[in-house]
Short mmCIF file of C-alpha atoms in Angstrom, two decimals:
data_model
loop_
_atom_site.label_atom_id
_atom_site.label_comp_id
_atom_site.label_asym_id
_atom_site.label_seq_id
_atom_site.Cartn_x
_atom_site.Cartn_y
_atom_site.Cartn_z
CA UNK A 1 6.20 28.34 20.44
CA UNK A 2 6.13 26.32 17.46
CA UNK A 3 9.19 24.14 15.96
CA UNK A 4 9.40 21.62 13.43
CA UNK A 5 11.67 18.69 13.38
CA UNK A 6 12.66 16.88 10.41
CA UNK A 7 12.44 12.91 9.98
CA UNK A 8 15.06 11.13 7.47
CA UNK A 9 14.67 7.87 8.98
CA UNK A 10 12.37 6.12 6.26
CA UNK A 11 11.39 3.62 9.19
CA UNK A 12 10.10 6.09 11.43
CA UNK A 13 8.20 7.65 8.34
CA UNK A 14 6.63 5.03 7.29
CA UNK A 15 5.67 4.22 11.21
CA UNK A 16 4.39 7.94 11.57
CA UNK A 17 2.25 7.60 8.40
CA UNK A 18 0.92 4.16 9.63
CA UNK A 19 -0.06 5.14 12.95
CA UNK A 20 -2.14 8.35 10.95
CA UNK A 21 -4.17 5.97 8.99
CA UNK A 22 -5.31 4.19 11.68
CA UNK A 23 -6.86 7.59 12.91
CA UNK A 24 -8.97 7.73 9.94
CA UNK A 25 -9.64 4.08 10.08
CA UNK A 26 -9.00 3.19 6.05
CA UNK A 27 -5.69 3.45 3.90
CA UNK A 28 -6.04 6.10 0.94
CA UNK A 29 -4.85 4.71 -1.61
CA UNK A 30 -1.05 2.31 -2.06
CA UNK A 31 0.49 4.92 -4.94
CA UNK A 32 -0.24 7.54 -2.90
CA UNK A 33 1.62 6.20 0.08
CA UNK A 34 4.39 4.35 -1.84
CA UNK A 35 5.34 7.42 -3.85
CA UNK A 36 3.36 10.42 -2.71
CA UNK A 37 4.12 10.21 1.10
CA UNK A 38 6.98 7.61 0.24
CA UNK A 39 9.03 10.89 -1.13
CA UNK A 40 7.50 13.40 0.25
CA UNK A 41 9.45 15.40 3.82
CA UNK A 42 8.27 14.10 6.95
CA UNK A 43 8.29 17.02 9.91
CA UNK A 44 7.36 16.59 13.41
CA UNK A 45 5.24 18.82 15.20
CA UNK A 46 6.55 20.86 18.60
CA UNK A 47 4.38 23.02 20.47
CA UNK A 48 5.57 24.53 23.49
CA UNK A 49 8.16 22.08 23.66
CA UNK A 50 5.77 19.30 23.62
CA UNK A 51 5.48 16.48 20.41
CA UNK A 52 1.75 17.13 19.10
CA UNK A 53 1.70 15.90 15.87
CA UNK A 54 3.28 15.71 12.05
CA UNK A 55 2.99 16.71 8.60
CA UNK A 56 4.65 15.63 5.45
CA UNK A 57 5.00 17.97 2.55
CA UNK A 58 6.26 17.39 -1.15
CA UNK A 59 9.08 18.51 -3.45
CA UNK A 60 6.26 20.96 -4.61
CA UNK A 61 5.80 22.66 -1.41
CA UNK A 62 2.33 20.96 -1.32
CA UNK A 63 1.33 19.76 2.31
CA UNK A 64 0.23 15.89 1.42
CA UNK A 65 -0.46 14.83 5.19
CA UNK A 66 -1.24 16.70 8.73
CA UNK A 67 -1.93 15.34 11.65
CA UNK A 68 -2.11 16.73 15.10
CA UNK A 69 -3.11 14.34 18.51
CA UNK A 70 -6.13 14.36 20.13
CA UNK A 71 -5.06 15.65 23.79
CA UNK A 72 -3.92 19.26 21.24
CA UNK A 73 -6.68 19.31 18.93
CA UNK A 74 -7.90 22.46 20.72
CA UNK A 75 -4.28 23.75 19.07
CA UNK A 76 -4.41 22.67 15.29
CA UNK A 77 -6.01 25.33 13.76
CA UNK A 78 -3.06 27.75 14.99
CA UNK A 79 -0.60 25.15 14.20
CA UNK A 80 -1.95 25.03 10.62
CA UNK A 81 -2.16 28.83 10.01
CA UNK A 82 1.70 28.86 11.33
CA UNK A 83 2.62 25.86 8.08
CA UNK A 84 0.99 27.93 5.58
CA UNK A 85 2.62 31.67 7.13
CA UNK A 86 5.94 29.53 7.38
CA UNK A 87 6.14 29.13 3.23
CA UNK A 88 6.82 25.36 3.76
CA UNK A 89 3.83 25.24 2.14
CA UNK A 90 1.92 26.73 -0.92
CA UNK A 91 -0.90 24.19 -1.25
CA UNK A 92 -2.30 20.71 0.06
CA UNK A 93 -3.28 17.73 -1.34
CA UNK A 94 -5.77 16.18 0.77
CA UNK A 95 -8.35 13.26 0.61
CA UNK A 96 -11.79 12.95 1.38
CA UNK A 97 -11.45 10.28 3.67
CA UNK A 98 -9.44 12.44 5.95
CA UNK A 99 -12.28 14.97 7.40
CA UNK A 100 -10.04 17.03 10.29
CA UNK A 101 -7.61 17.59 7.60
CA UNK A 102 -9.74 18.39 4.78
CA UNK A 103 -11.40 20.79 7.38
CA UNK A 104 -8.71 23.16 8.01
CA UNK A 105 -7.74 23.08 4.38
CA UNK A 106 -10.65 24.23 3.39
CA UNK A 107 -11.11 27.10 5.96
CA UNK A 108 -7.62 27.94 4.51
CA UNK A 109 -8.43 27.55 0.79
CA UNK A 110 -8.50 29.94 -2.30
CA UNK A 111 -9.43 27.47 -4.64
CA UNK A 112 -10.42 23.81 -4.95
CA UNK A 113 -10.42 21.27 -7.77
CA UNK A 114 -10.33 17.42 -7.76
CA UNK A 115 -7.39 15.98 -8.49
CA UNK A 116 -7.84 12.27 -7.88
CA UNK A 117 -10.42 9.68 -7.68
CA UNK A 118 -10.05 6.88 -5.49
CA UNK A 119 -11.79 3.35 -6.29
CA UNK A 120 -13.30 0.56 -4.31
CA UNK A 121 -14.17 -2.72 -6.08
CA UNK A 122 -18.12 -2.72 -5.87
CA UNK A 123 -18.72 -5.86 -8.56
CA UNK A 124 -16.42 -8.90 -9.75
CA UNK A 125 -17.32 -8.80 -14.01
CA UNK A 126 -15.52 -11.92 -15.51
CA UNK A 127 -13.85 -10.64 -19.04
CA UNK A 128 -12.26 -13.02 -21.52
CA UNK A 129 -9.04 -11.25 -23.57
CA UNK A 130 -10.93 -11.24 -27.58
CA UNK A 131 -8.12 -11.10 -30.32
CA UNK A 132 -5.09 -12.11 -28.26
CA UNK A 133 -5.14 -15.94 -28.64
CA UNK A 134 -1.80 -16.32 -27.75
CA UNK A 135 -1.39 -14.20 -24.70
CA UNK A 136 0.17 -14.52 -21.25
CA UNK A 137 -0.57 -12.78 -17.76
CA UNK A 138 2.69 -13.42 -15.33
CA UNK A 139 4.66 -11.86 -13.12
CA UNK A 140 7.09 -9.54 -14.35
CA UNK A 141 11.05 -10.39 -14.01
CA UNK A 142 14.15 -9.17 -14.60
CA UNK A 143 14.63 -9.75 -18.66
CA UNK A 144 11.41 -7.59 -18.84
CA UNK A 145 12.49 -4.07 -17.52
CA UNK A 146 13.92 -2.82 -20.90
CA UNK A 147 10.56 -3.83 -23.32
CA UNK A 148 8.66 -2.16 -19.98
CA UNK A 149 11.00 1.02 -20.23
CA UNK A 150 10.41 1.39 -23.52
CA UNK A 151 6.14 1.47 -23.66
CA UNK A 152 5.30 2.36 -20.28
CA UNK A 153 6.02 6.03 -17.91
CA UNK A 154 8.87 5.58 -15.01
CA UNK A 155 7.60 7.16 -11.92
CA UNK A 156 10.69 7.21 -10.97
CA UNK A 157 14.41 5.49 -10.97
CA UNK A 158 14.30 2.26 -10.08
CA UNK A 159 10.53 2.11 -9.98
CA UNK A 160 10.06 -1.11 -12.06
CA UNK A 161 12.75 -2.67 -10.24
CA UNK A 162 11.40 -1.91 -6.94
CA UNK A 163 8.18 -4.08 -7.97
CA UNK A 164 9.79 -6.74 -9.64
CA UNK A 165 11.88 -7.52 -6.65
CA UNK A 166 8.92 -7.58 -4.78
CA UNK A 167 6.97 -9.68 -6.50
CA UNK A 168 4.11 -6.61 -7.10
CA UNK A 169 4.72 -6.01 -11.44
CA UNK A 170 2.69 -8.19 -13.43
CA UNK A 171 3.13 -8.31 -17.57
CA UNK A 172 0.57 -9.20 -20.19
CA UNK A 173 2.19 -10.86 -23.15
CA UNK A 174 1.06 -11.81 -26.51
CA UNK A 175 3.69 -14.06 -28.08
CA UNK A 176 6.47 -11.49 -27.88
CA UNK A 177 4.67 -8.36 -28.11
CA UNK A 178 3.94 -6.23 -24.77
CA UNK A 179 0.26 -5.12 -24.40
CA UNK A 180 0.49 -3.86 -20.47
CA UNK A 181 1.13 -3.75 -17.25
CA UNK A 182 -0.35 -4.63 -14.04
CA UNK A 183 0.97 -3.26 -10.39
CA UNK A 184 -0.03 -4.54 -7.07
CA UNK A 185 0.94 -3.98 -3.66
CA UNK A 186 -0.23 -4.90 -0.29
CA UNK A 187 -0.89 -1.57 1.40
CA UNK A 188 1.87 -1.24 4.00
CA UNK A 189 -0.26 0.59 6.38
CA UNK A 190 -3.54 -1.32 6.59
CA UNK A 191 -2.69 -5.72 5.45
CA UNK A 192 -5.87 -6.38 4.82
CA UNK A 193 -6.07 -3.97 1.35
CA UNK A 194 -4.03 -4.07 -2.15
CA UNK A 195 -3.33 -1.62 -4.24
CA UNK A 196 -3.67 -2.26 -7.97
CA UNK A 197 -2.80 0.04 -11.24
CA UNK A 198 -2.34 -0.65 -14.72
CA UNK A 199 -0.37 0.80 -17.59
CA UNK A 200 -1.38 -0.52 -21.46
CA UNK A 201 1.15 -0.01 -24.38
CA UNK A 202 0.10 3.05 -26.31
CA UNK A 203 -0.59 0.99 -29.61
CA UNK A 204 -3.05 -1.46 -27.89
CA UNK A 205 -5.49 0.68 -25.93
CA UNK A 206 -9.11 0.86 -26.28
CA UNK A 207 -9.16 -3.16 -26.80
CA UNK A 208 -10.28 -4.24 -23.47
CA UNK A 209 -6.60 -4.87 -22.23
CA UNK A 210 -6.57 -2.50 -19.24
CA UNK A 211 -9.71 -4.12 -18.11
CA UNK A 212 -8.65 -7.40 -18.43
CA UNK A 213 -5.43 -6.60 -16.59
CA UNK A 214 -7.24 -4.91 -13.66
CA UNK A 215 -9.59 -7.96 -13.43
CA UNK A 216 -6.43 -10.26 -12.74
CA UNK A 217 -4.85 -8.40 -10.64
CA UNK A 218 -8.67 -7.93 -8.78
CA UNK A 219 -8.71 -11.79 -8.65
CA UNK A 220 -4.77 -11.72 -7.25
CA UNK A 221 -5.78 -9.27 -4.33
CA UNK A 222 -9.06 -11.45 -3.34
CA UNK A 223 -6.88 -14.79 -3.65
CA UNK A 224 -4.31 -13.58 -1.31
CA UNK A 225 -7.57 -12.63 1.06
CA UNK A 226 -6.96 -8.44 0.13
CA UNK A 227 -9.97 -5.65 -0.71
CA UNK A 228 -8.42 -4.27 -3.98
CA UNK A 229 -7.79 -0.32 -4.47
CA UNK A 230 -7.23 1.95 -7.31
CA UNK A 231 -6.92 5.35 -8.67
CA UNK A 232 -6.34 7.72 -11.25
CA UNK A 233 -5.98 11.54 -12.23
CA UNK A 234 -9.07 13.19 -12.48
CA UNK A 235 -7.78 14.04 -16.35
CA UNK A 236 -7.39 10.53 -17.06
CA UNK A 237 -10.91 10.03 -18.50
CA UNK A 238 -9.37 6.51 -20.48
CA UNK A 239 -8.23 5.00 -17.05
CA UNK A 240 -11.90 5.80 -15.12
CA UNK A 241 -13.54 4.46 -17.75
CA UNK A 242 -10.94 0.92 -17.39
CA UNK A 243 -11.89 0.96 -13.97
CA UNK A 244 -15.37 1.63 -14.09
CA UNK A 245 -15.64 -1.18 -16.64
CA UNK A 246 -13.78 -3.83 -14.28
CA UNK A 247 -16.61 -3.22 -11.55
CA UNK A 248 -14.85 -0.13 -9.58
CA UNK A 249 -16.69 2.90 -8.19
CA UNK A 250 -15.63 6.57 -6.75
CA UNK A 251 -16.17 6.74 -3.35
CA UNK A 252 -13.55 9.60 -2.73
CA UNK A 253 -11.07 11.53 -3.93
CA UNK A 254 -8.45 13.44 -3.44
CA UNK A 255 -8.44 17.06 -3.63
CA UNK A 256 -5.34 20.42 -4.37
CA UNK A 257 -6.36 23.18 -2.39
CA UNK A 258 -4.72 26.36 -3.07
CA UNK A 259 -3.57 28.58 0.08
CA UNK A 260 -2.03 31.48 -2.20
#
């Protein structure tokens, strides 16, 4: 028999999740755990009365992590069939890096397409900011959460203030003007990695400033002793190319497999 019990502590989430990635030995990416897994459901796994494994699954009804233990692996192919024949589920997000995962979803799958590609830093490129003599990189405070609001995307309520209080938003002044953002974030579930992103205001792209950006926030990650990560939707051609640029490569990605 198969049961599933739902988590709401976000303690014990963020402990199941970091216990996962150490099965697969590197984090996936920090945006993806801050915000994908971060609000996604977290459901524990019963078989036969027993605690096997977990699985969290989106707003969406798109399965975005599954894990079963080792001493039931002979059992997670059955368990898997039962999520998808359940309708929890409709589809699964899944990474590259995660091969027992991305196994079953694709035994299970309909379709396939990337969705996201995941970066590691493969070269440090030193890049001077051309046509912004009077510009400023600092960390981001309160007074700046309106000017952000108003040229940059809110992931969601509270977003921006989340990273200010944390000391993770960066902002790249010149004079009094806005040109971008920079995020960073120690990945919770591995220390030794930081996440890094970037958002440029709409009227200055294609200048260099995303580049620039990611290359401080590259040199913040190795100061603080960090490998740097990034990402970005497969249909964001203009934020590969900023990465690509600042010495990044694709080693994975993350894809949506359809079950329906």
């Amino acid at each position: 028999m198969i049961e599933f019990k739902e988590i709401e502590s976000l303690k014990k989430r963020r402990d199941i999740n970091k216990e996962y990635i150490k099965t697969i030995g590197v984090p996936i990416d920090g945006f993806w755990e801050n915000v994908v897994i971060g609000t996604s459901k977290c459901y524990q796994i019963i078989h036969d009365k027993k605690l096997v494994g977990h699985f969290f699954v989106d707003a969406n009804k798109t399965l975005v992590q599954f894990h079963v233990i080792k001493e039931y692996y002979t059992s997670r192919t059955e368990i898997f069939e039962y999520i998808i024949k359940s309708k929890k589920v409709r589809s699964a997000d899944v990474s590259t890096k995660e091969l027992e995962y991305l196994a079953l979803c694709l035994d299970n799958q309909k379709s396939v397409e990337v969705h996201t590609y995941l970066f590691d830093d493969n070269q440090k490129i030193t890049q001077e900011l051309n046509g912004f003599s009077k510009s400023t990189f600092r960390l981001a405070n309160k007074d700046d959460i309106d000017t952000i609001k108003i040229n940059c995307d809110v992931a969601y309520d509270g977003y921006y203030e989340d990273l200010i209080e944390n000391d993770n938003l960066f902002v790249l002044y010149n004079e009094s003007c806005l040109l971008g953002i920079g995020e960073f974030r120690v990945i919770t579930s591995n220390e030794q990695y930081g996440d890094i992103g970037v958002v440029v205001a709409e009227e200055y792209r294609r200048r260099g400033i995303g580049t620039f950006i990611i290359n401080q926030l590259k040199e913040h990650c190795y100061n603080k002793e960090l490998q740097p990560l990034a990402c970005c939707e497969v249909e964001n051609i203009a934020s590969r190319n900023t990465m690509e640029k600042a010495g990044f490569i694709t080693k994975h990605c993350i894809l949506h497999i359809n079950f329906k």
